[in-house]
Amino acid sequence: MGSNYSKKIVVFIFIFTFVTTIVYLNHFDNAFHFDDSHTIINNVFIKDVKNIPGFFTDGTTFSSLPQNQSYRPIVSASLAIDYWLCGGLDVFYFHLSTFILFLLQGILMFFLFFKLLNKVYENKYNFFISASAAVWYALHPANAETVNYIIARSEIQSTIGVIMAFVLYMYSPFCRKTFLYLIPVGIGALAKPPAVMFAPLFFFYLVLIEQDMSLLDIFKRTYFLRLLRAIKTAIPAFLFCGMMYFIIHVFTPKSWIPGGTSTFDYAISQPMVIAHYFLTFFYPIGLSADTDWKPIQNMLSVNFIFGMAFVILLLAIASFASKKKEQRPISFGIIWFFISLLPTSSFIPLAEILNDHRLFFPYVGLILSVCWAIGLLFIKLKTRIANAKIIMIILVPLILIAYGFGTYKRNEVWQNDESLWKDVTIKSPKNGRGLMNYGLVKMKDADYAIADEYFNKALEYCPYYPTLYVNLGISCDAQSKKIQAENYFKQAIKYGYEYDYTWYYYGQFLIKERRFPEAIQNLERAFAISTINMNVRILLMDAYYETRDWERLKTMSASTLAIESTNNKAKSYLKACDTKNNKQVNRDDNIPENLTVEEYINLSLTYYQRGFYEKCIAASKKALELNTRYVPAYNNIGAAYIKLGKYNEAIGALKIALEIDPTFQLAKGNLEDARQHANQK
């Protein structure tokens, strides 16, 4: 490139960076969302950069949820660096590092497009077309779904690896000769597997651009030698990408699940999904963070037929465009669109049949096709239409301003949980998860009436969703509806037996009710599912301490500190284990003889705290043998009977306590609680 082009490139980079930053200026303080909770907020491993080597050998470090533990060490490493830089979970730093990569990708896209267009049809407008394509991509509202969603930086890291590989291959003979252009692909694949789609993309680039063939020429004998050259050049890429995919497969934990159910329903739904993705490029108005699309279940469905017709039409356009050399970037862009969708739009049923942040990689190809088609049209018509250049100078900025404004507004939607999930309830009113999450926002504000309204709406669409039952349980518990709460927690376990959080929240409820043996049983089940869930560990330590189980408390505290050396609660409990400053009692202990009334009551309280309610009652009765009018003994008996579900016996004991001392507040509260449970029963 000459000095004139160098100056233009510098100007482009400045304008691109400035405009994109202005549009995204309102996104840097947007909250963590979705999978950010288990991959960032609750992921203890990203809190120490010393864990970075372990990310490359252990896929379980990616998430605190076993079902979501995939092998993405580059993502985890970048998150750990962000955490280290800001010293915590300052969302600004996480957004900043993602955004810098996004800017770099846009600049690399310009170089890719500019070189590719010059290969097929060199003219003075290619610079402007390539620059416009890069800016349009950066300002597209659909891409805001990825830029705002922090854990979705995997899409950016994966995509930038593919683009950089193309740029290195096109611009550097040394990288081309030594295969160094494949290194970015490997890095991208370690962020997200779709980067391995570089191999088929590279093959079609070689066929269409470097070997000057159409798609139909692949099947013609006269073009066999050209095809052979393309295959020979592409073989290293296929071998390398195959090796990367194998490594990812080996290191992906067995606990990972894609989340979908029917492979057939998912597959036949994808043609319509692809049509939706294509139309969204031109009309990105109905973007939703969580859509309510349902799988197609019949190949005779109108949606399936329309989707297949659209796919066939788009492939036909790609084939037709490949016939002429100057139109082949249109063909290559469409092929890029389809190939990059294969990992999410084929036969691996994911939890959602479509998701707008999946457009990030495919839109690189689509933006190339659309911009080059418009550019070619302009080049062909500029001699026929006198004001064609003026029209383009006015039209292009207007389009970019419109899309940029849409992105700015989309950033506002991602600002916090309330704005995001409110938008989902409007855009996707039949999405049970969206309704539930908006209800969760209201529950956090203690607006339980509205929260329950949205939870119950969600039940209509997701009757077997364990998280929904957990939230219903939490809501009922907050409203002192203990029986309903417990039933909901049990329903959550029924439908989410394999998920640690269902056992965790039921255990949390049981601890609040001071039913420690049951709580420990549930929490240990949660711990068996996910040993790195720090919330489970902390509750287990609390329960072990309350029950004076020093041995298990010491083990849990020590193993927690091995994972998170700064955990103050674990440090405190480990110290308590050394001092053992509280008397340990067990369920099978005999009630000691010859104690004072106060000593029997203290013993009964210790039994109660450990969840040994029968022993609590027995110790209290020992106290009554010494003083038949000792009110705390009757109160402890009543409280223990409540935990045992024997509400009539509890009411009887508590009435006696209040007959002796009508001002005894603990007994009053327990009597009210017992009567409420009895009425609900």
XYZ file of C-alpha atoms in Angstrom:
681
model
C 0.000 0.000 0.000
C 1.174 3.510 -0.783
C 1.487 6.395 1.623
C -1.885 7.689 0.471
C -3.573 4.476 1.553
C -1.631 4.477 4.816
C -3.029 7.897 5.656
C -6.511 6.724 4.764
C -6.135 3.691 7.003
C -5.055 5.831 9.950
C -8.062 8.100 9.391
C -10.358 5.079 9.121
C -9.051 3.535 12.352
C -9.563 6.831 14.179
C -13.095 7.351 12.846
C -14.047 3.716 13.394
C -12.780 3.743 16.994
C -14.356 7.113 17.774
C -17.791 6.344 16.300
C -18.014 2.849 17.783
C -16.942 4.108 21.219
C -19.531 6.906 21.144
C -22.304 4.427 20.305
C -21.210 2.027 23.064
C -20.418 4.715 25.610
C -23.535 3.840 27.625
C -22.743 0.132 27.985
C -19.625 0.096 30.181
C -21.562 -0.003 33.457
C -24.159 -2.544 32.334
C -24.691 -5.389 34.795
C -23.668 -9.040 34.723
C -26.420 -11.226 33.234
C -27.373 -14.851 32.502
C -24.406 -17.228 32.597
C -22.212 -14.470 34.032
C -23.477 -15.637 37.426
C -21.859 -19.088 37.369
C -18.886 -18.338 35.071
C -17.844 -15.057 36.694
C -19.650 -14.018 39.873
C -19.732 -17.442 41.555
C -16.654 -18.868 39.850
C -13.924 -18.922 42.478
C -11.230 -19.862 39.960
C -11.243 -16.571 38.048
C -10.466 -14.728 41.290
C -6.791 -15.641 41.163
C -4.533 -15.321 38.106
C -2.467 -18.189 39.509
C -5.278 -20.480 38.349
C -4.727 -19.587 34.676
C -2.527 -22.651 33.892
C -5.251 -24.855 35.359
C -7.818 -23.474 32.906
C -5.949 -25.257 30.106
C -5.969 -28.651 31.829
C -9.290 -28.667 33.691
C -12.566 -27.694 32.013
C -14.452 -27.776 35.311
C -12.850 -24.433 36.178
C -15.008 -22.661 33.581
C -18.218 -22.690 35.622
C -19.569 -23.484 39.066
C -22.428 -25.409 37.392
C -21.340 -28.863 36.176
C -23.865 -28.854 33.321
C -22.254 -25.671 31.940
C -18.623 -26.671 32.354
C -17.127 -26.505 28.875
C -13.510 -26.180 27.809
C -12.870 -22.466 27.161
C -9.543 -21.671 28.829
C -8.929 -18.443 26.878
C -12.221 -17.021 28.145
C -11.503 -17.960 31.758
C -7.963 -16.580 31.523
C -9.233 -13.231 30.222
C -11.809 -13.065 33.028
C -9.144 -13.811 35.631
C -6.988 -11.008 34.244
C -9.943 -8.599 34.399
C -10.638 -9.625 37.989
C -6.974 -9.100 38.872
C -6.826 -5.672 37.206
C -9.856 -4.286 39.031
C -9.349 -6.257 42.235
C -12.861 -7.663 42.169
C -16.035 -7.631 40.099
C -15.991 -4.090 38.752
C -18.082 -4.577 35.645
C -16.413 -1.641 33.853
C -13.109 -3.499 33.459
C -14.829 -6.601 32.103
C -16.698 -4.553 29.508
C -13.592 -2.570 28.623
C -11.460 -5.600 27.765
C -14.289 -7.079 25.691
C -14.799 -3.790 23.864
C -11.108 -3.433 23.003
C -11.228 -6.852 21.325
C -14.399 -5.809 19.503
C -12.632 -2.721 18.124
C -9.646 -4.809 17.041
C -11.948 -7.236 15.253
C -13.608 -4.418 13.321
C -10.216 -3.092 12.161
C -9.112 -6.578 11.083
C -12.384 -7.020 9.198
C -11.550 -3.915 7.157
C -8.167 -5.384 6.154
C -9.784 -8.730 5.293
C -12.500 -7.165 3.148
C -10.175 -4.695 1.436
C -7.703 -7.374 0.374
C -10.412 -9.783 -0.709
C -12.280 -7.204 -2.807
C -9.092 -6.075 -4.513
C -8.361 -9.668 -5.468
C -11.573 -9.968 -7.464
C -12.204 -6.434 -8.710
C -9.696 -3.720 -7.894
C -11.158 -0.214 -8.017
C -11.000 3.070 -6.113
C -14.223 2.394 -4.171
C -13.061 -0.764 -2.400
C -11.575 1.196 0.476
C -14.849 2.990 1.136
C -16.886 -0.227 0.792
C -14.599 -2.144 3.184
C -14.605 0.686 5.714
C -18.388 1.035 5.540
C -18.813 -2.728 6.028
C -16.615 -2.708 9.141
C -18.454 0.275 10.652
C -21.881 -1.165 9.797
C -20.950 -4.421 11.497
C -19.695 -2.601 14.600
C -22.877 -0.526 14.867
C -25.331 -3.353 14.174
C -27.792 -3.727 17.106
C -27.690 -7.534 16.903
C -23.993 -7.454 17.770
C -24.816 -5.431 20.882
C -26.251 -8.681 22.272
C -22.737 -10.116 22.282
C -20.826 -7.001 23.336
C -23.128 -6.371 26.329
C -23.158 -9.996 27.500
C -19.790 -10.409 29.189
C -19.399 -14.183 29.012
C -20.310 -13.936 25.315
C -16.848 -12.471 24.785
C -16.149 -16.069 23.768
C -17.907 -15.217 20.484
C -15.584 -12.249 19.943
C -12.428 -14.156 20.869
C -13.419 -17.041 18.613
C -14.402 -14.835 15.675
C -11.337 -12.597 15.876
C -9.162 -15.717 15.703
C -10.728 -16.698 12.369
C -10.484 -13.188 10.907
C -6.883 -12.738 12.021
C -5.971 -16.064 10.416
C -7.333 -14.848 7.083
C -5.517 -11.515 7.420
C -2.199 -13.211 8.199
C -2.615 -15.604 5.286
C -3.473 -12.817 2.837
C -0.903 -10.229 3.915
C 2.103 -12.248 5.116
C 3.933 -14.651 2.782
C 6.020 -15.753 5.774
C 2.943 -16.753 7.805
C 1.487 -18.430 4.754
C 4.644 -20.439 4.167
C 5.175 -21.423 7.810
C 1.460 -21.985 8.621
C 1.668 -19.422 11.424
C -1.689 -18.093 10.244
C -3.248 -21.097 12.003
C -2.145 -19.946 15.475
C -5.020 -17.426 15.880
C -7.447 -20.198 14.911
C -6.118 -22.358 17.726
C -6.444 -19.513 20.221
C -9.949 -18.760 18.990
C -10.970 -22.412 19.280
C -9.813 -22.398 22.914
C -12.283 -19.569 23.449
C -15.162 -21.253 21.604
C -15.212 -24.277 19.262
C -16.872 -22.564 16.218
C -13.424 -21.169 15.340
C -12.636 -24.577 13.820
C -15.044 -23.599 11.031
C -12.046 -21.726 9.655
C -11.075 -24.874 7.733
C -14.171 -25.101 5.484
C -14.278 -21.287 5.195
C -10.656 -21.314 4.093
C -11.351 -24.018 1.524
C -14.166 -22.035 -0.096
C -12.024 -18.894 -0.041
C -9.326 -20.775 -1.930
C -11.819 -22.154 -4.439
C -13.707 -18.935 -5.116
C -11.019 -16.286 -4.774
C -7.568 -17.784 -5.267
C -8.433 -20.567 -7.751
C -10.991 -18.420 -9.572
C -13.719 -21.092 -9.600
C -17.474 -20.983 -9.233
C -19.292 -23.304 -6.847
C -20.458 -25.461 -9.747
C -16.916 -25.669 -11.130
C -16.039 -27.871 -8.142
C -17.924 -30.697 -9.861
C -16.414 -30.148 -13.336
C -13.562 -32.330 -14.554
C -11.875 -29.408 -16.359
C -11.314 -27.670 -13.017
C -9.930 -30.740 -11.249
C -6.358 -29.436 -11.009
C -7.521 -26.136 -9.521
C -9.674 -28.000 -7.045
C -6.716 -30.222 -6.187
C -4.565 -27.154 -5.483
C -7.260 -25.743 -3.212
C -7.558 -29.033 -1.333
C -3.777 -29.330 -0.983
C -3.547 -25.805 0.456
C -6.501 -26.386 2.788
C -5.344 -29.756 4.169
C -3.140 -28.251 6.944
C -6.080 -26.128 8.084
C -8.397 -29.148 8.217
C -5.821 -31.216 10.098
C -5.140 -28.409 12.569
C -8.829 -27.620 13.138
C -9.589 -31.310 13.509
C -6.849 -31.613 16.100
C -8.174 -28.560 17.997
C -11.694 -29.975 18.000
C -10.384 -33.293 19.336
C -8.490 -31.510 22.134
C -11.601 -29.530 23.056
C -13.674 -32.704 23.085
C -11.178 -34.523 25.317
C -10.939 -31.701 27.853
C -14.664 -30.897 27.943
C -16.035 -32.278 31.245
C -18.439 -35.190 30.940
C -20.923 -33.217 33.024
C -21.503 -30.739 30.184
C -24.862 -31.045 28.450
C -26.087 -29.059 25.418
C -29.452 -28.475 27.083
C -31.825 -29.430 24.259
C -34.062 -32.457 24.001
C -35.171 -33.596 20.545
C -32.414 -33.566 17.914
C -34.963 -33.944 15.131
C -37.180 -31.067 16.275
C -34.156 -28.847 16.769
C -32.751 -29.650 13.319
C -35.972 -29.043 11.381
C -36.453 -25.748 13.235
C -33.137 -24.331 12.048
C -34.088 -23.390 8.453
C -36.713 -20.996 9.809
C -34.236 -19.776 12.416
C -31.693 -19.059 9.658
C -34.343 -17.089 7.758
C -35.023 -15.117 10.945
C -31.314 -14.405 11.388
C -31.065 -13.152 7.803
C -34.079 -10.850 8.117
C -32.823 -9.557 11.458
C -29.769 -8.217 9.664
C -31.955 -5.762 7.759
C -34.660 -5.257 10.393
C -33.146 -5.650 13.893
C -36.198 -4.319 15.716
C -37.477 -7.341 17.624
C -34.227 -8.336 19.331
C -34.806 -10.277 22.536
C -32.249 -11.475 25.062
C -34.320 -14.650 25.509
C -36.791 -15.520 22.765
C -39.962 -17.588 23.133
C -39.588 -19.537 19.896
C -40.632 -23.170 20.175
C -39.210 -26.053 18.113
C -41.004 -27.143 14.966
C -42.258 -30.711 15.380
C -43.535 -31.535 11.906
C -41.830 -31.306 8.508
C -45.197 -30.410 6.991
C -45.237 -27.231 9.059
C -45.515 -23.994 7.069
C -42.552 -22.619 9.010
C -40.349 -25.556 8.032
C -41.351 -25.335 4.362
C -40.771 -21.563 4.308
C -37.433 -21.952 6.052
C -36.213 -24.631 3.656
C -37.354 -22.575 0.661
C -35.421 -19.603 1.992
C -32.262 -21.636 2.593
C -32.432 -23.115 -0.908
C -32.987 -19.649 -2.395
C -30.018 -18.165 -0.532
C -27.774 -21.041 -1.583
C -28.969 -20.585 -5.170
C -28.013 -16.904 -4.977
C -24.570 -17.910 -3.685
C -24.164 -20.349 -6.569
C -25.349 -17.830 -9.147
C -23.109 -15.060 -7.757
C -20.076 -17.351 -7.900
C -20.273 -17.539 -11.709
C -18.722 -14.090 -12.160
C -15.404 -13.237 -10.598
C -16.421 -9.779 -9.366
C -19.511 -11.213 -7.641
C -17.719 -13.967 -5.746
C -17.365 -12.001 -2.476
C -21.183 -12.101 -2.382
C -21.058 -15.869 -2.732
C -18.256 -16.242 -0.194
C -20.125 -14.072 2.322
C -23.251 -16.209 2.054
C -21.190 -19.383 2.452
C -19.531 -17.816 5.510
C -22.997 -17.096 6.900
C -24.073 -20.728 6.547
C -20.843 -22.422 7.630
C -20.457 -20.297 10.763
C -24.024 -21.205 11.754
C -23.367 -24.945 11.519
C -22.200 -25.403 15.160
C -25.451 -23.921 16.518
C -27.853 -24.700 13.678
C -27.305 -28.367 12.957
C -27.825 -31.574 14.938
C -26.617 -30.609 18.413
C -29.817 -29.578 20.231
C -29.036 -26.551 22.385
C -31.350 -25.279 25.111
C -32.682 -22.446 22.913
C -33.410 -23.054 19.239
C -32.202 -19.535 18.455
C -30.276 -16.826 20.221
C -29.420 -13.416 18.836
C -25.851 -13.430 20.132
C -25.188 -16.392 17.809
C -25.307 -13.904 14.907
C -21.932 -12.404 15.753
C -19.761 -14.800 13.723
C -22.189 -15.317 10.781
C -22.755 -11.589 10.285
C -19.096 -11.131 9.281
C -19.915 -12.969 6.067
C -23.331 -11.422 5.613
C -22.011 -7.882 5.968
C -19.448 -8.665 3.266
C -22.128 -9.979 0.897
C -24.543 -7.114 1.409
C -21.975 -4.319 1.257
C -20.282 -5.724 -1.823
C -23.648 -6.215 -3.566
C -24.544 -2.591 -2.842
C -21.049 -1.470 -3.862
C -21.211 -3.335 -7.163
C -24.628 -1.875 -7.865
C -23.274 1.595 -7.216
C -20.227 1.017 -9.446
C -22.456 -0.232 -12.278
C -24.976 2.606 -11.976
C -22.711 5.583 -11.252
C -22.228 6.217 -14.970
C -25.968 6.037 -15.615
C -27.229 8.022 -12.647
C -25.731 11.496 -12.424
C -26.124 11.897 -8.668
C -25.315 8.318 -7.672
C -22.227 9.361 -5.705
C -24.108 12.056 -3.804
C -26.900 9.593 -3.031
C -24.417 7.111 -1.555
C -22.642 9.819 0.445
C -25.986 10.736 2.020
C -27.506 7.250 2.253
C -24.583 5.385 3.884
C -24.230 7.764 6.866
C -27.999 7.717 7.389
C -28.008 3.909 7.517
C -25.072 3.880 9.941
C -26.702 6.523 12.159
C -29.953 4.531 12.264
C -28.193 1.300 13.208
C -25.949 3.106 15.680
C -28.972 4.635 17.395
C -30.549 1.179 17.591
C -27.414 -0.165 19.260
C -27.352 2.728 21.733
C -30.962 1.953 22.708
C -30.188 -1.749 22.908
C -27.367 -0.982 25.347
C -29.945 0.710 27.580
C -31.981 -2.504 27.643
C -28.949 -4.405 28.970
C -28.382 -1.867 31.749
C -29.711 -4.003 34.606
C -31.859 -7.042 35.329
C -35.085 -5.070 35.476
C -34.617 -3.328 32.121
C -33.430 -6.528 30.412
C -36.121 -8.875 31.660
C -38.900 -6.343 31.278
C -37.899 -6.089 27.625
C -37.961 -9.892 27.341
C -41.502 -10.083 28.755
C -42.586 -7.626 26.057
C -40.668 -9.110 23.122
C -41.096 -12.763 24.187
C -44.296 -12.925 26.285
C -44.443 -16.734 26.129
C -40.937 -17.248 27.466
C -41.302 -18.827 30.892
C -37.711 -18.121 31.872
C -38.087 -14.461 30.943
C -41.292 -14.133 32.972
C -39.630 -15.867 35.912
C -36.566 -13.631 35.799
C -38.685 -10.489 35.763
C -40.567 -11.913 38.736
C -37.208 -12.490 40.405
C -36.393 -8.794 39.958
C -39.655 -7.896 41.690
C -38.990 -10.411 44.460
C -35.638 -8.755 45.164
C -37.599 -5.517 45.609
C -39.876 -7.359 48.092
C -42.824 -6.874 45.716
C -44.026 -10.421 46.297
C -47.495 -9.982 44.820
C -46.115 -8.981 41.412
C -43.329 -11.555 41.687
C -45.796 -14.387 42.300
C -47.941 -13.147 39.422
C -45.038 -13.501 36.995
C -43.911 -16.797 38.531
C -47.366 -18.275 38.019
C -47.477 -16.968 34.447
C -44.154 -18.668 33.875
C -45.570 -21.961 35.176
C -47.984 -22.007 32.238
C -45.060 -22.255 29.818
C -42.459 -24.037 31.975
C -44.261 -26.466 34.298
C -41.115 -28.571 34.811
C -38.545 -25.783 35.274
C -36.658 -26.421 38.554
C -35.340 -22.849 38.888
C -38.892 -21.549 38.786
C -39.894 -23.791 41.699
C -36.835 -22.621 43.642
C -37.912 -19.008 43.227
C -41.485 -19.830 44.188
C -40.113 -21.461 47.321
C -37.994 -18.433 48.168
C -40.976 -16.128 47.661
C -43.252 -18.207 49.885
C -40.555 -18.445 52.542
C -40.176 -14.662 52.555
C -43.933 -14.403 53.088
C -43.792 -16.938 55.968
C -45.695 -19.525 53.948
C -43.408 -22.262 55.191
C -45.372 -25.311 54.090
C -45.893 -24.026 50.538
C -42.238 -23.000 50.397
C -41.033 -26.447 51.370
C -43.319 -28.084 48.821
C -41.912 -25.863 46.077
C -38.328 -26.683 47.072
C -39.165 -30.379 46.902
C -40.722 -29.854 43.460
C -37.516 -28.137 42.345
C -35.510 -31.210 43.392
C -37.981 -33.489 41.639
C -37.524 -31.722 38.299
C -33.890 -30.724 38.816
C -32.440 -33.674 40.700
C -29.115 -33.368 38.882
C -28.670 -29.654 39.574
C -26.778 -28.533 42.664
C -28.814 -25.372 43.171
C -32.073 -27.239 43.832
C -30.498 -29.053 46.780
C -28.675 -25.900 47.860
C -31.760 -23.712 48.186
C -33.718 -26.396 50.007
C -30.738 -26.784 52.351
C -30.677 -23.023 52.872
C -34.359 -23.112 53.783
C -33.806 -25.967 56.230
C -30.957 -24.112 57.928
C -33.200 -21.098 58.444
C -35.672 -23.490 60.026
C -32.791 -24.890 62.115
C -33.395 -28.382 60.785
C -29.697 -29.037 60.553
C -29.527 -32.803 59.902
C -31.878 -32.457 56.908
C -30.054 -29.345 55.747
C -26.708 -31.118 55.846
C -28.106 -34.048 53.898
C -29.329 -31.738 51.099
C -26.238 -29.560 51.069
C -23.931 -32.561 50.907
C -25.912 -33.723 47.886
C -25.370 -30.289 46.300
C -21.688 -30.490 47.172
C -21.380 -33.919 45.548
C -22.720 -32.399 42.305
C -20.518 -29.288 42.391
C -17.547 -29.182 44.730
C -16.551 -25.673 43.582
C -19.816 -23.960 44.473
C -18.645 -21.651 47.261
C -22.204 -20.897 48.410
C -22.737 -24.585 49.121
C -19.426 -24.790 50.963
C -20.243 -21.792 53.155
C -23.669 -23.141 54.130
C -22.184 -26.534 54.886
C -19.590 -24.914 57.128
C -22.373 -23.009 58.886
C -24.331 -26.213 59.402
C -21.318 -28.180 60.622
C -20.520 -25.412 63.093
C -24.067 -25.258 64.412
C -24.083 -29.017 64.924
C -20.547 -28.981 66.355
C -19.345 -31.464 63.773
C -15.726 -30.400 64.143
C -14.197 -33.092 61.981
C -16.247 -32.344 58.877
C -16.048 -28.605 59.537
C -12.260 -28.788 59.607
C -12.142 -30.802 56.399
C -14.510 -28.436 54.580
C -12.717 -25.321 55.839
C -9.306 -26.622 54.809
C -10.443 -27.693 51.332
C -12.191 -24.342 50.844
C -9.013 -22.466 51.694
C -7.137 -24.652 49.230
C -9.406 -23.285 46.499
C -9.835 -19.730 47.804
C -7.064 -18.816 50.207
C -8.713 -15.467 51.103
C -12.004 -16.969 52.324
C -12.405 -15.363 55.759
C -15.282 -17.575 56.869
C -13.237 -20.714 56.240
C -10.337 -19.185 58.184
C -12.630 -18.381 61.097
C -14.137 -21.861 61.187
C -10.745 -23.526 60.954
C -9.691 -21.549 63.999
C -12.896 -22.587 65.790
C -12.059 -26.222 65.074
C -8.749 -25.770 66.844
C -10.330 -24.237 69.945
C -13.529 -26.348 70.057
C -15.001 -23.840 72.477
C -18.474 -25.376 72.456
C -19.529 -28.708 73.888
C -20.243 -31.357 71.300
C -23.378 -33.464 71.621
C -24.674 -36.324 69.511
C -28.083 -37.766 68.775
C -27.305 -41.038 70.539
C -25.955 -39.455 73.759
C -27.777 -40.343 76.939
C -29.305 -37.399 78.755
C -26.905 -36.671 81.653
C -28.166 -36.995 85.192
C -27.855 -34.610 88.126
C -27.747 -31.367 86.079
C -29.320 -28.106 87.163
C -32.465 -26.736 85.515
C -30.402 -24.172 83.614
C -27.928 -26.822 82.456
C -30.755 -29.018 81.146
C -32.212 -26.039 79.254
C -28.837 -25.168 77.744
C -28.437 -28.809 76.731
C -31.909 -28.848 75.169
C -31.014 -25.714 73.198
C -27.838 -27.370 71.907
C -29.860 -30.414 70.817
C -32.332 -28.093 69.117
C -29.578 -26.266 67.235
C -28.203 -29.564 65.963
C -31.664 -30.642 64.851
C -32.016 -33.388 67.470
C -35.556 -32.383 68.393
C -36.573 -35.509 70.327
C -33.472 -35.107 72.513
C -34.357 -31.418 72.941
C -37.779 -32.421 74.274
C -36.266 -35.081 76.547
C -33.751 -32.636 78.069
C -36.511 -30.044 78.592
C -38.643 -32.605 80.374
C -35.672 -33.361 82.662
C -35.669 -29.660 83.533
C -39.432 -29.808 84.274
C -38.849 -32.675 86.679
C -36.844 -30.184 88.731
C -39.179 -27.208 88.189
C -42.668 -27.872 86.796
C -43.259 -24.149 86.175
C -40.055 -23.430 84.259
C -41.340 -21.518 81.192
C -38.222 -21.897 78.909
C -38.612 -25.679 79.117
C -42.210 -25.560 77.824
C -41.118 -23.115 75.114
C -38.287 -25.410 73.970
C -40.660 -28.385 73.907
C -43.121 -26.383 71.788
C -40.413 -25.202 69.379
C -39.103 -28.758 68.937
C -42.613 -30.135 68.291
C -43.066 -27.497 65.554
C -39.937 -28.769 63.816
C -41.273 -32.310 64.101
C -44.555 -31.250 62.536
C -46.518 -32.108 65.686
C -48.365 -28.807 65.867
C -51.107 -29.784 68.339
C -48.520 -31.002 70.870
C -46.585 -27.768 70.304
C -49.684 -25.649 70.910
C -50.382 -27.532 74.150
C -46.860 -26.966 75.541
C -46.767 -23.304 74.496
C -50.174 -22.585 76.046
C -48.864 -23.890 79.375
C -45.818 -21.598 79.039
C -48.053 -18.559 78.489
C -50.411 -19.517 81.299
C -47.406 -19.390 83.631
C -45.915 -16.240 82.062
C -48.200 -14.361 79.602
C -45.351 -11.940 78.763
C -42.917 -14.572 77.473
C -42.369 -13.334 73.880
C -40.593 -16.397 72.491
C -43.526 -18.578 73.455
C -45.971 -16.094 71.908
C -44.127 -16.154 68.604
C -43.819 -19.941 68.595
C -47.518 -20.356 69.441
C -48.513 -18.131 66.530
C -46.204 -20.121 64.239
C -47.621 -23.448 65.446
C -51.213 -22.299 64.923
C -50.407 -21.046 61.408
C -48.856 -24.390 60.468
C -51.787 -26.267 62.007
C -54.291 -24.222 59.978
C -52.324 -24.684 56.749
C -52.100 -28.407 57.388
